[in-house]
Amino acid sequence: MILTLSLGSTSTKFGIFRDGEPLLTHSISYSPADLAPYPDAFAQLPRRRDDLLAALHAADFALNFRAIIARGGLTHPIPAGIYAVNDAMLRDTRTAMRQHVCNLGCHLAAELAAHQPHCHALIADPEVADEMPPEARLSGSPLMERVCIWHALNQRAIARKYAAAHGTRYEDLNLIIAHLGGGITIGAHEHGRTIDVNNGLDGEGPFSPERAGTLPSADLIRLCFSGRFSERELLARIVGQAGLNAHLGTTDVREVLNRIAAGDDHARLVLDAMTYQVAKAIAAQGAVLCGRVDAILITGGVARAERVVEGIRRRVEYLAPIHVFPGENELESLAENAQAALMGARPVLEYA
């Protein structure tokens, strides 16, 4: 059996899989009040571990896994792939510049695996996976380099799923994949490598339900020096209190669609503007791939919104056929990677 872990800001999602089939999937949720006593993400680790063990016990599952695979953390950029958790990874996630609860995943996997014989602690396709060539990395200022923080795990899993359904391999295709969730990332995948993708966390690309995306640089600098906001407050207006949340007071696209159906023209404008920006970014990745695009894949939770998908389709279907894979699929993607590693179908890399 394989245990998969995906730690988010307000949840610990886990799944138990055997031979690719889910035996259990579950989410442990946390309210702001639950997490208020903890000064930082790593202070939550004992609580997250104990709650996970209690949930496994309640479901009558003992610690008897061949592999425990977690969502990766925000370390330095590394190539995409499957990695064994090692001391270097544990050190770097604890001291990373960008601290997020996803950095706990490898620690939790390592701690639980240590109590089981022949159990592998793994991560796969972390958000910092970076395979961009030098020309994609350069920005207009030598003070700042483009980096990518993106939905690598789900994008690459959906690419393999699409390829298998069409009797080919991910490594033989050129794909544009748009992950539409709380954040939005759009990757150009060339023969199994993601050669360009936006930084969906720190502010690049389309705005999303909770993130600002690319902003007018000079206006942002003036706002920084206006005295109106602290650094923490401004960062929150890039991630969290931004995008649909800033414009409409909600990150729930279903609520926005209900407002539109009730005649809210402002809600319609904001959602259509987000859709417009996504389509524009997809078209830009068509240039990265020199117009040779086998398919455009749309995934993530917002892919369930027909208005958004059809708005994208109308603008970019000229590039390539569009296929929709709604949902996040993180636990299934992790299980698929672990199964491939255990079978020797994909190499297990060493983090350094």
XYZ file of C-alpha atoms in Angstrom:
352
model
C 0.000 0.000 0.000
C 0.972 3.625 -0.575
C 0.146 6.579 1.702
C -0.134 9.953 -0.036
C 0.005 13.305 1.791
C -0.912 16.779 0.623
C -0.622 19.473 3.293
C -2.414 22.745 2.621
C -2.874 25.899 4.630
C -6.101 24.697 6.262
C -6.111 20.957 5.591
C -4.149 17.723 5.582
C -5.401 15.555 2.740
C -4.306 11.947 2.607
C -5.049 8.849 0.607
C -4.285 5.144 0.802
C -3.811 3.353 -2.502
C -3.211 -0.229 -3.537
C -2.242 -1.044 -7.140
C -3.349 2.418 -8.213
C -6.809 2.137 -6.676
C -7.872 4.326 -3.728
C -8.815 2.452 -0.579
C -9.394 5.683 1.364
C -9.179 9.404 0.771
C -9.777 11.863 3.576
C -9.231 15.501 4.472
C -8.527 16.800 7.976
C -9.668 20.423 8.104
C -8.396 23.235 10.321
C -10.106 26.497 11.164
C -8.169 29.733 11.746
C -8.855 29.253 15.461
C -7.316 25.753 15.353
C -4.072 27.113 13.907
C -3.931 30.408 15.815
C -1.719 29.037 18.649
C 1.061 28.080 16.229
C 3.586 30.827 15.431
C 4.712 29.257 12.141
C 4.119 26.287 9.870
C 6.701 24.005 11.483
C 5.144 24.487 14.902
C 2.084 22.687 13.465
C 4.020 19.505 12.670
C 3.234 17.534 15.879
C -0.473 18.448 15.623
C -0.631 17.479 11.951
C 1.174 14.170 12.648
C -1.010 13.216 15.605
C -4.228 14.082 13.750
C -3.115 12.000 10.757
C -2.253 9.006 12.946
C -5.610 9.297 14.711
C -7.455 9.387 11.377
C -5.551 6.313 10.142
C -6.353 4.487 13.377
C -10.033 5.445 13.144
C -10.129 4.035 9.609
C -8.440 0.827 10.859
C -5.220 1.285 8.881
C -1.894 0.523 10.554
C 1.471 1.935 9.509
C 2.262 -0.754 6.962
C 3.137 1.033 3.732
C 5.666 0.384 0.983
C 5.953 4.113 0.363
C 4.797 7.405 1.847
C 4.833 10.186 -0.726
C 4.137 13.837 0.061
C 3.551 17.026 -1.817
C 6.970 18.705 -2.164
C 8.098 21.877 -0.441
C 9.435 25.250 -1.542
C 13.147 24.462 -1.751
C 15.588 25.766 -4.337
C 14.649 24.959 -7.966
C 15.155 21.336 -9.010
C 14.242 19.314 -12.126
C 10.854 17.627 -12.115
C 10.720 14.016 -10.988
C 10.484 11.709 -7.979
C 12.867 12.335 -5.079
C 13.798 10.341 -2.003
C 13.492 12.434 1.151
C 16.986 12.978 2.569
C 18.693 15.144 5.170
C 19.440 17.911 2.662
C 15.754 18.192 1.740
C 14.690 18.229 5.387
C 17.219 20.987 6.119
C 16.298 23.122 3.110
C 12.547 22.957 3.668
C 13.000 24.021 7.283
C 15.194 27.002 6.344
C 13.502 27.944 3.037
C 12.946 31.615 2.279
C 9.321 30.867 1.353
C 7.684 29.176 4.304
C 4.441 27.307 3.674
C 2.842 24.305 5.325
C 3.664 22.239 2.216
C 7.267 22.298 3.499
C 6.141 19.941 6.274
C 5.184 17.135 3.894
C 8.619 15.585 3.498
C 9.200 15.790 7.280
C 5.947 13.969 7.984
C 6.708 11.317 5.353
C 10.215 10.750 6.714
C 9.042 10.500 10.323
C 6.313 7.969 9.552
C 8.483 5.924 7.180
C 11.221 5.650 9.816
C 8.885 3.534 11.972
C 8.310 0.966 9.211
C 10.740 -1.539 7.671
C 11.449 -1.071 3.954
C 9.185 1.974 3.613
C 10.301 4.705 1.215
C 9.753 8.415 1.979
C 9.295 10.302 -1.278
C 8.116 13.519 -2.888
C 7.258 14.090 -6.558
C 7.138 17.062 -8.924
C 7.286 19.840 -6.312
C 6.016 23.341 -7.096
C 9.618 24.549 -7.533
C 10.380 22.078 -10.359
C 12.286 24.163 -12.900
C 13.324 23.107 -16.407
C 13.241 26.506 -18.100
C 16.011 27.431 -20.562
C 18.131 30.567 -19.947
C 16.092 32.782 -22.287
C 12.925 32.015 -20.310
C 14.629 32.792 -17.022
C 15.898 36.281 -17.862
C 13.745 39.276 -16.914
C 14.124 42.908 -17.937
C 16.123 43.645 -14.776
C 19.374 41.904 -13.802
C 18.249 42.373 -10.176
C 15.395 39.899 -10.631
C 15.316 36.535 -12.368
C 12.118 34.790 -13.413
C 11.379 31.782 -11.262
C 8.541 29.306 -11.512
C 6.357 28.122 -8.660
C 3.549 26.153 -10.223
C 1.231 23.167 -10.088
C 3.884 20.768 -11.375
C 2.408 17.663 -9.759
C -1.065 17.959 -11.269
C 0.072 19.339 -14.635
C 2.516 16.490 -15.250
C 0.059 13.838 -14.019
C -2.671 15.164 -16.314
C -0.192 15.201 -19.208
C 0.564 11.503 -18.651
C -3.126 10.711 -18.284
C -3.907 12.453 -21.582
C -1.001 10.732 -23.331
C -2.039 7.259 -22.111
C -5.615 7.832 -23.268
C -4.299 8.706 -26.748
C -1.891 5.808 -27.024
C 1.291 7.829 -26.768
C 3.806 9.129 -24.219
C 4.051 12.477 -22.463
C 7.638 12.655 -23.718
C 6.401 12.571 -27.346
C 3.953 15.489 -27.049
C 3.889 19.286 -27.019
C 1.187 20.433 -24.607
C -0.080 23.640 -23.039
C -1.563 22.896 -19.629
C -3.574 25.430 -17.625
C -4.163 24.638 -13.960
C -7.045 26.797 -12.728
C -7.345 26.769 -8.950
C -6.869 29.253 -6.126
C -3.749 30.090 -8.100
C -3.400 29.745 -11.867
C -0.349 28.414 -13.681
C 0.039 27.762 -17.400
C 2.901 25.619 -18.641
C 4.445 24.941 -22.036
C 5.385 21.244 -22.022
C 7.812 20.197 -24.743
C 8.479 16.464 -24.980
C 8.216 15.855 -21.240
C 9.911 19.055 -20.039
C 8.161 22.234 -18.938
C 10.166 24.901 -20.730
C 8.106 27.881 -19.556
C 5.526 28.447 -16.830
C 4.469 31.421 -14.756
C 5.187 31.949 -11.069
C 1.667 31.445 -9.800
C 2.539 32.170 -6.161
C 4.536 35.383 -6.097
C 2.696 37.288 -8.806
C 3.001 36.498 -12.502
C 0.482 35.543 -15.149
C -3.328 35.774 -14.954
C -5.050 36.869 -11.778
C -6.884 34.052 -10.058
C -9.462 33.515 -7.310
C -6.951 34.610 -4.636
C -3.818 35.917 -6.403
C -3.071 39.146 -8.198
C -0.993 37.812 -11.094
C 1.057 40.303 -13.077
C 0.572 43.911 -11.914
C 1.668 47.279 -13.386
C 5.211 47.530 -11.993
C 5.486 51.292 -11.533
C 2.079 51.510 -9.853
C 3.061 48.680 -7.509
C 6.301 50.467 -6.547
C 4.415 53.701 -5.859
C 1.964 51.788 -3.690
C 4.869 50.276 -1.728
C 6.133 53.766 -0.856
C 2.721 55.346 -0.291
C 2.703 54.554 3.421
C -0.782 53.069 3.147
C 0.245 49.463 3.781
C 2.880 47.481 5.658
C 5.019 44.917 3.842
C 2.888 42.091 5.252
C -0.314 43.802 4.127
C 1.021 44.367 0.616
C 2.160 40.755 0.292
C -1.341 39.673 1.298
C -2.659 41.795 -1.576
C -0.539 39.710 -3.939
C -1.512 36.323 -2.495
C -4.708 35.814 -0.538
C -6.516 39.153 -0.604
C -6.205 39.512 -4.367
C -7.846 38.393 -7.601
C -11.527 37.496 -7.333
C -11.274 37.868 -3.558
C -10.187 41.500 -3.828
C -12.717 42.401 -6.512
C -15.704 40.412 -5.279
C -14.992 39.353 -1.692
C -14.998 35.622 -2.468
C -12.648 32.990 -3.893
C -15.547 30.645 -4.717
C -16.170 30.648 -8.470
C -19.522 28.921 -7.885
C -20.667 31.934 -5.876
C -19.470 34.264 -8.625
C -21.427 32.274 -11.219
C -24.541 32.498 -9.038
C -24.123 36.275 -8.858
C -23.794 36.450 -12.631
C -26.947 34.352 -13.051
C -28.716 36.830 -10.737
C -27.700 39.723 -13.000
C -24.536 41.018 -11.279
C -22.694 42.775 -14.127
C -19.604 43.529 -12.041
C -19.193 39.835 -11.172
C -19.549 39.007 -14.871
C -16.871 41.557 -15.805
C -14.368 40.296 -13.228
C -14.789 36.603 -14.055
C -14.642 37.290 -17.796
C -11.487 39.366 -17.264
C -9.830 36.450 -15.455
C -10.890 34.125 -18.276
C -9.515 36.588 -20.835
C -6.151 36.701 -19.068
C -5.959 32.899 -18.922
C -6.650 32.620 -22.651
C -4.040 35.285 -23.420
C -1.442 33.408 -21.359
C -2.258 30.127 -23.126
C -1.774 31.818 -26.489
C 1.587 33.166 -25.317
C 2.744 29.637 -24.517
C 1.789 28.733 -28.081
C 4.593 31.072 -29.169
C 7.003 29.338 -26.764
C 6.221 26.060 -28.560
C 6.524 27.739 -31.993
C 2.875 26.951 -32.709
C 3.486 23.188 -32.632
C 0.909 22.240 -30.003
C -0.704 18.790 -29.847
C -3.333 19.710 -27.255
C -4.384 22.251 -24.647
C -5.328 20.671 -21.315
C -7.391 22.540 -18.716
C -7.404 21.241 -15.153
C -7.930 22.381 -11.547
C -11.061 23.131 -9.577
C -12.126 26.099 -11.722
C -12.161 23.779 -14.751
C -15.590 22.715 -13.487
C -16.938 26.167 -14.420
C -18.372 25.829 -17.931
C -18.457 29.606 -18.461
C -14.710 29.833 -17.823
C -13.829 26.822 -19.986
C -15.976 27.961 -22.887
C -14.551 31.479 -22.655
C -11.053 30.035 -22.961
C -12.084 27.675 -25.740
C -13.527 30.508 -27.815
C -10.219 32.378 -27.805
C -7.589 29.644 -28.155
C -9.163 26.618 -29.818
C -7.459 27.716 -33.040
C -4.145 26.615 -31.504
C -4.980 22.977 -30.719
C -7.799 20.717 -29.479
C -8.874 21.452 -25.895
C -9.419 18.723 -23.301
C -10.759 19.336 -19.792
C -9.707 17.420 -16.636
C -11.535 19.056 -13.695
C -10.181 18.863 -10.171
C -6.858 18.964 -8.354
C -6.043 15.207 -8.494
C -3.096 15.643 -6.097
C -3.496 12.421 -4.104
C -3.993 10.306 -7.229
C -1.001 11.982 -8.879
C 1.218 11.255 -5.881
C 0.100 7.614 -5.810
C 0.813 7.209 -9.514
C 4.327 8.569 -9.039
C 5.029 6.324 -6.053
C 3.750 3.263 -7.902
C 5.998 4.089 -10.867
C 8.969 4.456 -8.527
C 8.300 1.141 -6.755
C 7.983 -0.655 -10.096
C 11.186 0.918 -11.433
C 9.307 2.656 -14.242
C 10.691 6.035 -13.184
C 13.960 6.781 -11.415
C 14.110 8.009 -7.826
C 16.363 11.062 -7.828
C 18.645 12.374 -5.099
C 17.942 15.865 -3.812
C 21.058 17.996 -3.346
